[in-house]
Amino acid sequence: MTYTFFQQYWWFLVSLLGALLVFLMFVQGANSSLFCLGRTPEERRLLINSTGRKWEFTFTTLVTFGGAFFASFPLFYSTSFGGAYWLWMIILFSFVVQAVSYEFQHKLGNFLGPKVFQVCLVINGVVGPLLLGGAVATFFTGSNFIVDHGSLLDQAQPVISRWANASAGLDALLNPWNLILGIAVLLLSRILGVLYVINNVADATIRARGRRIIRYEAVAFLVFFLTFFVYLTLTEGYAYDPATGVIFMEPMKYLHNLTQMWYLSVLLLVGVVLLLFGMVKTVFSTVYIQGIWPAGIGVVLVVLSLLLCAGWNNTAYYPSTADLQSSLSIVNSCSSEFTLRTMSIVSVLVPFVLAYIVYAWHAIDKRKLTHEEIEKEEAY
């Protein structure tokens, strides 16, 4: 097992966590559709308790995703989380607002009323996926930062990387391609959220509304996602010479990655088919409620293949638009071989953690959520 193997292995683990995070954003998607799916206070409380049983999975995965990046690719962590801090702080703050909103909307003494906190859930449901999708898009479109290893010798400000402007990452929202992928992720999270509610909530009226929502938003999602995907395959990509480490622009780099790493193309195709199957069958079958599972697996495969495409095959996964040679790859931004090798031993526990999540999920969802359960048992 060489240093190169561990670099690619840890990029795979980070990409897998990122893919799982996008799937688990169904919590945010369902919350963003709260007032579309629930027309009465009783229906909205049913929906909130449905997603309230899963929001911790999403938040934990987000923290784990950031922690894995910090441990395996610390230069990316310091560059992005340190330089584009406003972008990440808004995302994290929206998740904090989400946690508070779940806990306090029906607490005694809530003088603001439940609807204020429900609106906060909707805001988190929109802001979280939109900004996270925009942040992921910068893996392909680039960000405005400079890496200067010599600055570590500066006793006054020993910072290895800095943002090239004063936007602190908010300039990413000025790139239309980042917004297009952000909107696509937002629509995808809404679709997954509705699919989850259809599966989890035993209410015929809510399920019927959910099927109508999917019918229209699936079309919008495909338009935005395919637009970004076509742009991605036709645009120049950021490549590096493994012998010298020099970054250079390569025409249709990401298309070349998908053809040269054919197994990623297979993953992408299978993922798209599963996602379409989950959406289409749910829309056209009034008795089918399992669409979240093929669609969810499909989303994980699609996102995984795209993130691997961004980092493998001598590709700079975090390009710099301010200084081409500052672009980050899995080679120039990773931890030491000893660190990666040691962490790889710990990563053997990941399947056991996933098995526990599956078990806990099954235990929580072994009964479909009903109005009677909300009235009789402890609920948000």
XYZ file of C-alpha atoms in Angstrom:
380
model
C 0.000 0.000 0.000
C 1.746 3.116 -1.284
C 1.295 6.772 -0.353
C -0.655 7.239 -3.603
C -3.032 4.447 -2.617
C -3.812 6.096 0.726
C -4.373 9.456 -0.954
C -6.905 7.950 -3.329
C -8.434 5.812 -0.592
C -9.108 8.814 1.607
C -10.512 10.815 -1.272
C -12.897 7.914 -1.815
C -13.973 7.975 1.853
C -14.479 11.751 1.823
C -16.460 11.465 -1.420
C -18.610 8.708 0.061
C -19.380 10.859 3.098
C -20.247 13.739 0.775
C -22.568 11.495 -1.221
C -24.295 10.252 1.932
C -24.668 13.851 3.099
C -26.448 14.842 -0.116
C -28.839 11.904 0.330
C -29.509 12.793 3.969
C -30.397 16.330 2.921
C -33.878 14.904 2.361
C -34.519 16.245 5.868
C -33.895 19.782 4.624
C -35.871 19.073 1.458
C -38.918 17.887 3.379
C -38.708 20.911 5.669
C -38.554 23.283 2.707
C -41.835 21.718 1.495
C -43.446 21.943 4.932
C -46.210 24.380 3.995
C -46.785 22.711 0.614
C -47.254 19.240 2.102
C -48.968 20.288 5.339
C -51.953 22.599 4.997
C -53.114 22.343 8.629
C -51.228 22.631 11.945
C -51.847 18.937 12.583
C -50.409 17.908 9.221
C -47.360 20.142 9.672
C -46.668 18.697 13.112
C -46.871 15.208 11.620
C -44.303 16.173 8.979
C -41.999 17.831 11.513
C -41.985 14.734 13.680
C -41.228 12.604 10.635
C -38.096 14.576 9.707
C -37.334 15.257 13.374
C -36.439 11.618 13.819
C -33.678 11.898 11.206
C -32.168 15.391 11.372
C -29.382 14.230 13.669
C -28.178 11.763 11.009
C -27.721 14.663 8.584
C -25.998 16.931 11.085
C -23.658 14.156 12.260
C -22.720 13.303 8.673
C -21.987 16.974 7.947
C -19.652 17.164 10.953
C -18.006 13.851 10.033
C -17.538 15.044 6.447
C -15.735 18.152 7.703
C -13.692 16.133 10.187
C -12.584 13.638 7.546
C -11.497 16.493 5.286
C -9.559 18.088 8.164
C -7.723 14.860 8.985
C -6.952 13.674 5.453
C -6.664 16.896 3.413
C -5.859 19.628 5.949
C -4.760 22.200 3.367
C -8.248 22.143 1.841
C -9.779 22.488 5.288
C -7.658 25.517 6.179
C -8.116 27.080 2.745
C -11.851 26.613 2.294
C -13.150 26.650 5.856
C -10.677 29.372 6.824
C -10.956 31.538 3.710
C -14.572 30.988 2.639
C -15.758 31.091 6.236
C -18.909 33.156 5.611
C -20.208 30.569 3.153
C -19.630 27.714 5.609
C -20.773 29.719 8.634
C -24.131 30.446 7.009
C -24.559 26.732 6.264
C -23.653 25.737 9.833
C -25.793 28.487 11.353
C -28.795 27.299 9.359
C -28.297 23.826 10.847
C -28.108 25.283 14.353
C -31.365 27.146 13.697
C -32.854 23.844 12.543
C -31.961 22.081 15.806
C -33.379 24.919 17.895
C -36.560 25.014 15.819
C -37.272 21.334 16.351
C -36.834 21.529 20.101
C -38.600 24.765 20.970
C -41.602 25.160 18.671
C -44.014 23.396 21.037
C -42.227 24.073 24.316
C -44.155 25.743 27.103
C -43.406 29.439 27.195
C -42.774 29.754 23.457
C -44.151 33.281 23.058
C -43.168 33.365 19.348
C -45.544 30.566 18.415
C -44.844 27.333 16.503
C -45.126 28.967 13.076
C -42.038 31.133 13.605
C -39.894 28.067 14.197
C -41.559 26.273 11.286
C -40.547 29.146 9.022
C -36.992 28.735 10.352
C -37.120 25.069 9.325
C -38.152 26.136 5.836
C -35.256 28.621 5.704
C -32.820 25.884 6.699
C -34.422 23.619 4.103
C -33.679 26.153 1.371
C -30.382 27.698 2.507
C -28.621 24.451 3.495
C -28.943 22.524 0.203
C -28.578 25.653 -1.970
C -25.304 26.800 -0.412
C -23.925 23.284 0.017
C -24.579 22.593 -3.667
C -22.868 25.865 -4.569
C -19.883 24.945 -2.385
C -19.575 21.524 -4.074
C -19.746 23.202 -7.494
C -16.527 25.073 -6.676
C -14.756 21.706 -6.854
C -15.210 22.080 -10.604
C -15.505 25.837 -11.211
C -12.811 27.000 -8.796
C -12.491 29.447 -5.915
C -10.639 32.703 -5.427
C -7.743 31.780 -3.106
C -3.954 31.836 -3.003
C -1.663 29.290 -1.323
C 1.728 30.608 -0.246
C 3.871 28.140 1.685
C 6.474 30.828 2.312
C 4.018 32.820 4.432
C 4.417 30.199 7.177
C 7.704 31.947 8.005
C 5.895 35.231 8.595
C 5.887 35.570 12.387
C 3.180 38.240 12.307
C 0.696 36.197 10.243
C 1.848 32.611 9.547
C -1.113 31.652 7.330
C -0.460 29.257 4.457
C -3.482 30.270 2.383
C -5.745 33.296 2.038
C -8.743 34.446 0.077
C -7.788 36.781 -2.768
C -10.653 39.165 -2.036
C -12.723 40.314 0.926
C -15.833 38.256 0.109
C -14.890 35.382 2.475
C -16.364 32.859 0.048
C -19.607 34.639 -0.817
C -18.209 35.376 -4.287
C -18.991 31.741 -5.105
C -22.635 32.783 -5.339
C -21.776 35.175 -8.174
C -20.821 32.289 -10.457
C -23.989 31.224 -12.331
C -22.785 27.621 -12.653
C -22.438 27.355 -8.877
C -25.993 28.632 -8.518
C -27.257 26.172 -11.123
C -25.820 23.201 -9.236
C -27.005 24.713 -5.953
C -30.562 24.957 -7.280
C -30.294 21.397 -8.622
C -29.243 20.122 -5.172
C -32.088 22.093 -3.563
C -34.646 20.560 -5.942
C -33.126 17.115 -5.428
C -33.371 17.451 -1.650
C -37.029 18.481 -1.984
C -37.761 15.441 -4.153
C -35.980 13.111 -1.719
C -37.783 14.765 1.183
C -41.186 14.163 -0.386
C -40.246 10.570 -1.223
C -39.222 10.055 2.406
C -42.485 11.530 3.713
C -44.524 9.337 1.363
C -42.717 6.314 2.769
C -42.751 7.367 6.412
C -46.071 9.124 7.001
C -49.293 7.114 6.824
C -51.538 9.885 5.518
C -53.277 9.514 2.144
C -53.777 13.249 1.668
C -50.123 14.119 2.291
C -49.002 11.302 0.003
C -51.237 12.564 -2.814
C -49.846 16.092 -2.454
C -46.314 14.694 -2.440
C -46.814 12.890 -5.732
C -48.018 16.117 -7.363
C -44.975 17.999 -6.049
C -42.556 15.379 -7.411
C -44.213 15.521 -10.835
C -43.234 19.153 -11.352
C -40.021 19.433 -9.385
C -38.490 16.354 -11.017
C -38.688 18.115 -14.379
C -37.097 21.268 -12.957
C -34.338 19.233 -11.291
C -33.478 17.406 -14.508
C -33.243 20.716 -16.388
C -30.807 22.245 -13.891
C -28.767 19.082 -13.326
C -28.409 18.238 -17.011
C -27.460 21.844 -17.765
C -24.627 21.670 -15.257
C -23.580 18.183 -16.367
C -23.351 19.214 -20.042
C -21.318 22.271 -19.016
C -19.056 20.040 -16.921
C -18.315 17.631 -19.751
C -17.585 20.399 -22.280
C -15.613 22.876 -20.166
C -11.894 22.951 -19.463
C -10.766 21.124 -16.351
C -7.903 21.536 -13.917
C -5.288 18.815 -14.329
C -1.842 18.343 -12.825
C 1.329 16.639 -13.987
C 2.061 13.845 -11.472
C 5.785 14.102 -12.240
C 6.198 17.835 -11.650
C 2.993 18.809 -9.801
C 2.357 21.630 -12.287
C -1.332 22.543 -12.695
C -2.613 23.136 -16.228
C -5.910 23.480 -18.061
C -7.068 20.459 -20.058
C -9.955 20.704 -22.557
C -12.935 18.521 -21.537
C -10.963 17.153 -18.584
C -13.991 15.812 -16.709
C -15.334 14.077 -19.803
C -11.918 12.453 -20.193
C -12.076 11.357 -16.553
C -15.445 9.679 -17.100
C -14.208 7.867 -20.206
C -10.817 6.883 -18.813
C -12.328 5.768 -15.508
C -15.196 3.901 -17.153
C -16.373 2.420 -13.858
C -17.337 5.918 -12.698
C -19.471 6.295 -15.811
C -21.169 2.996 -14.952
C -21.820 4.215 -11.382
C -23.212 7.469 -12.749
C -25.513 5.718 -15.219
C -26.802 3.214 -12.657
C -27.395 6.032 -10.183
C -29.376 8.098 -12.682
C -31.518 5.082 -13.611
C -32.284 4.297 -9.958
C -33.161 7.935 -9.230
C -35.494 8.126 -12.224
C -37.088 4.803 -11.295
C -37.795 5.947 -7.738
C -39.365 9.201 -8.912
C -41.365 7.865 -11.861
C -42.825 4.829 -10.113
C -43.837 6.922 -7.105
C -45.621 9.453 -9.319
C -47.536 6.928 -11.410
C -48.334 4.318 -8.752
C -50.673 5.305 -5.942
C -49.671 2.285 -3.835
C -45.880 2.455 -4.252
C -44.246 4.150 -1.242
C -40.678 2.777 -1.380
C -39.311 5.311 -3.872
C -36.915 6.869 -1.353
C -34.714 3.760 -1.415
C -33.898 3.370 -5.144
C -33.782 7.151 -5.494
C -31.563 7.519 -2.417
C -29.127 4.821 -3.550
C -29.092 6.433 -6.988
C -28.227 9.838 -5.515
C -25.336 8.359 -3.509
C -23.929 6.689 -6.648
C -24.265 9.824 -8.795
C -22.659 12.160 -6.244
C -19.928 9.635 -5.456
C -19.001 9.277 -9.133
C -18.891 13.065 -9.633
C -16.739 13.697 -6.553
C -14.336 10.912 -7.523
C -14.196 12.446 -10.994
C -13.162 15.734 -9.361
C -10.228 14.258 -7.433
C -8.923 11.153 -9.185
C -7.034 10.773 -12.469
C -4.564 13.618 -11.831
C -7.257 16.246 -11.307
C -7.134 19.310 -9.064
C -10.252 18.936 -6.911
C -10.192 22.507 -5.547
C -9.069 24.811 -8.349
C -7.895 28.358 -7.748
C -9.156 31.058 -10.090
C -6.726 33.588 -8.556
C -3.526 31.560 -9.015
C -3.584 28.380 -11.096
C -0.622 26.830 -9.284
C -2.373 27.291 -5.928
C -5.020 24.741 -6.967
C -5.319 21.798 -4.595
C -5.036 18.142 -5.537
C -5.104 15.010 -3.419
C -1.307 14.977 -3.710
C -0.384 18.518 -2.642
C -3.041 18.956 0.074
C -3.062 15.636 1.949
C -1.704 14.626 5.325
C 1.525 12.681 5.764
C 1.743 9.037 4.798
C 1.953 8.056 8.471
C -1.242 9.973 9.275
C -3.187 8.539 6.345
C -1.955 5.029 7.061
C -2.857 5.271 10.752
C -6.307 6.691 10.036
C -6.914 3.925 7.510
C -6.739 1.410 10.336
C -9.462 3.305 12.178
C -11.550 3.503 8.978
C -12.067 -0.268 9.205
C -14.747 0.585 11.783
C -16.803 2.522 9.201
C -18.892 -0.510 8.090
C -19.831 -1.160 11.725
C -20.942 2.457 12.122
C -23.023 2.199 8.952
C -24.546 -1.052 10.214
C -25.543 0.697 13.450
C -27.143 3.546 11.473
C -29.141 1.038 9.437
C -30.245 -0.743 12.605
C -31.223 2.508 14.344
C -33.080 3.683 11.237
C -35.030 0.426 11.071
C -35.883 0.602 14.762
C -37.187 4.151 14.386
C -39.203 3.451 11.240
C -40.628 0.027 11.997
C -44.011 1.748 12.389
C -45.320 4.393 10.002
C -46.002 7.747 11.613
C -49.682 8.552 12.198
C -51.729 11.373 13.725
C -52.649 9.096 16.627
C -49.009 8.478 17.510
C -48.305 12.231 17.594
C -51.251 12.808 19.934
C -50.487 9.979 22.353
C -46.687 9.900 22.519
C -43.937 12.456 23.091
C -43.497 14.591 19.997
C -41.910 17.784 18.736
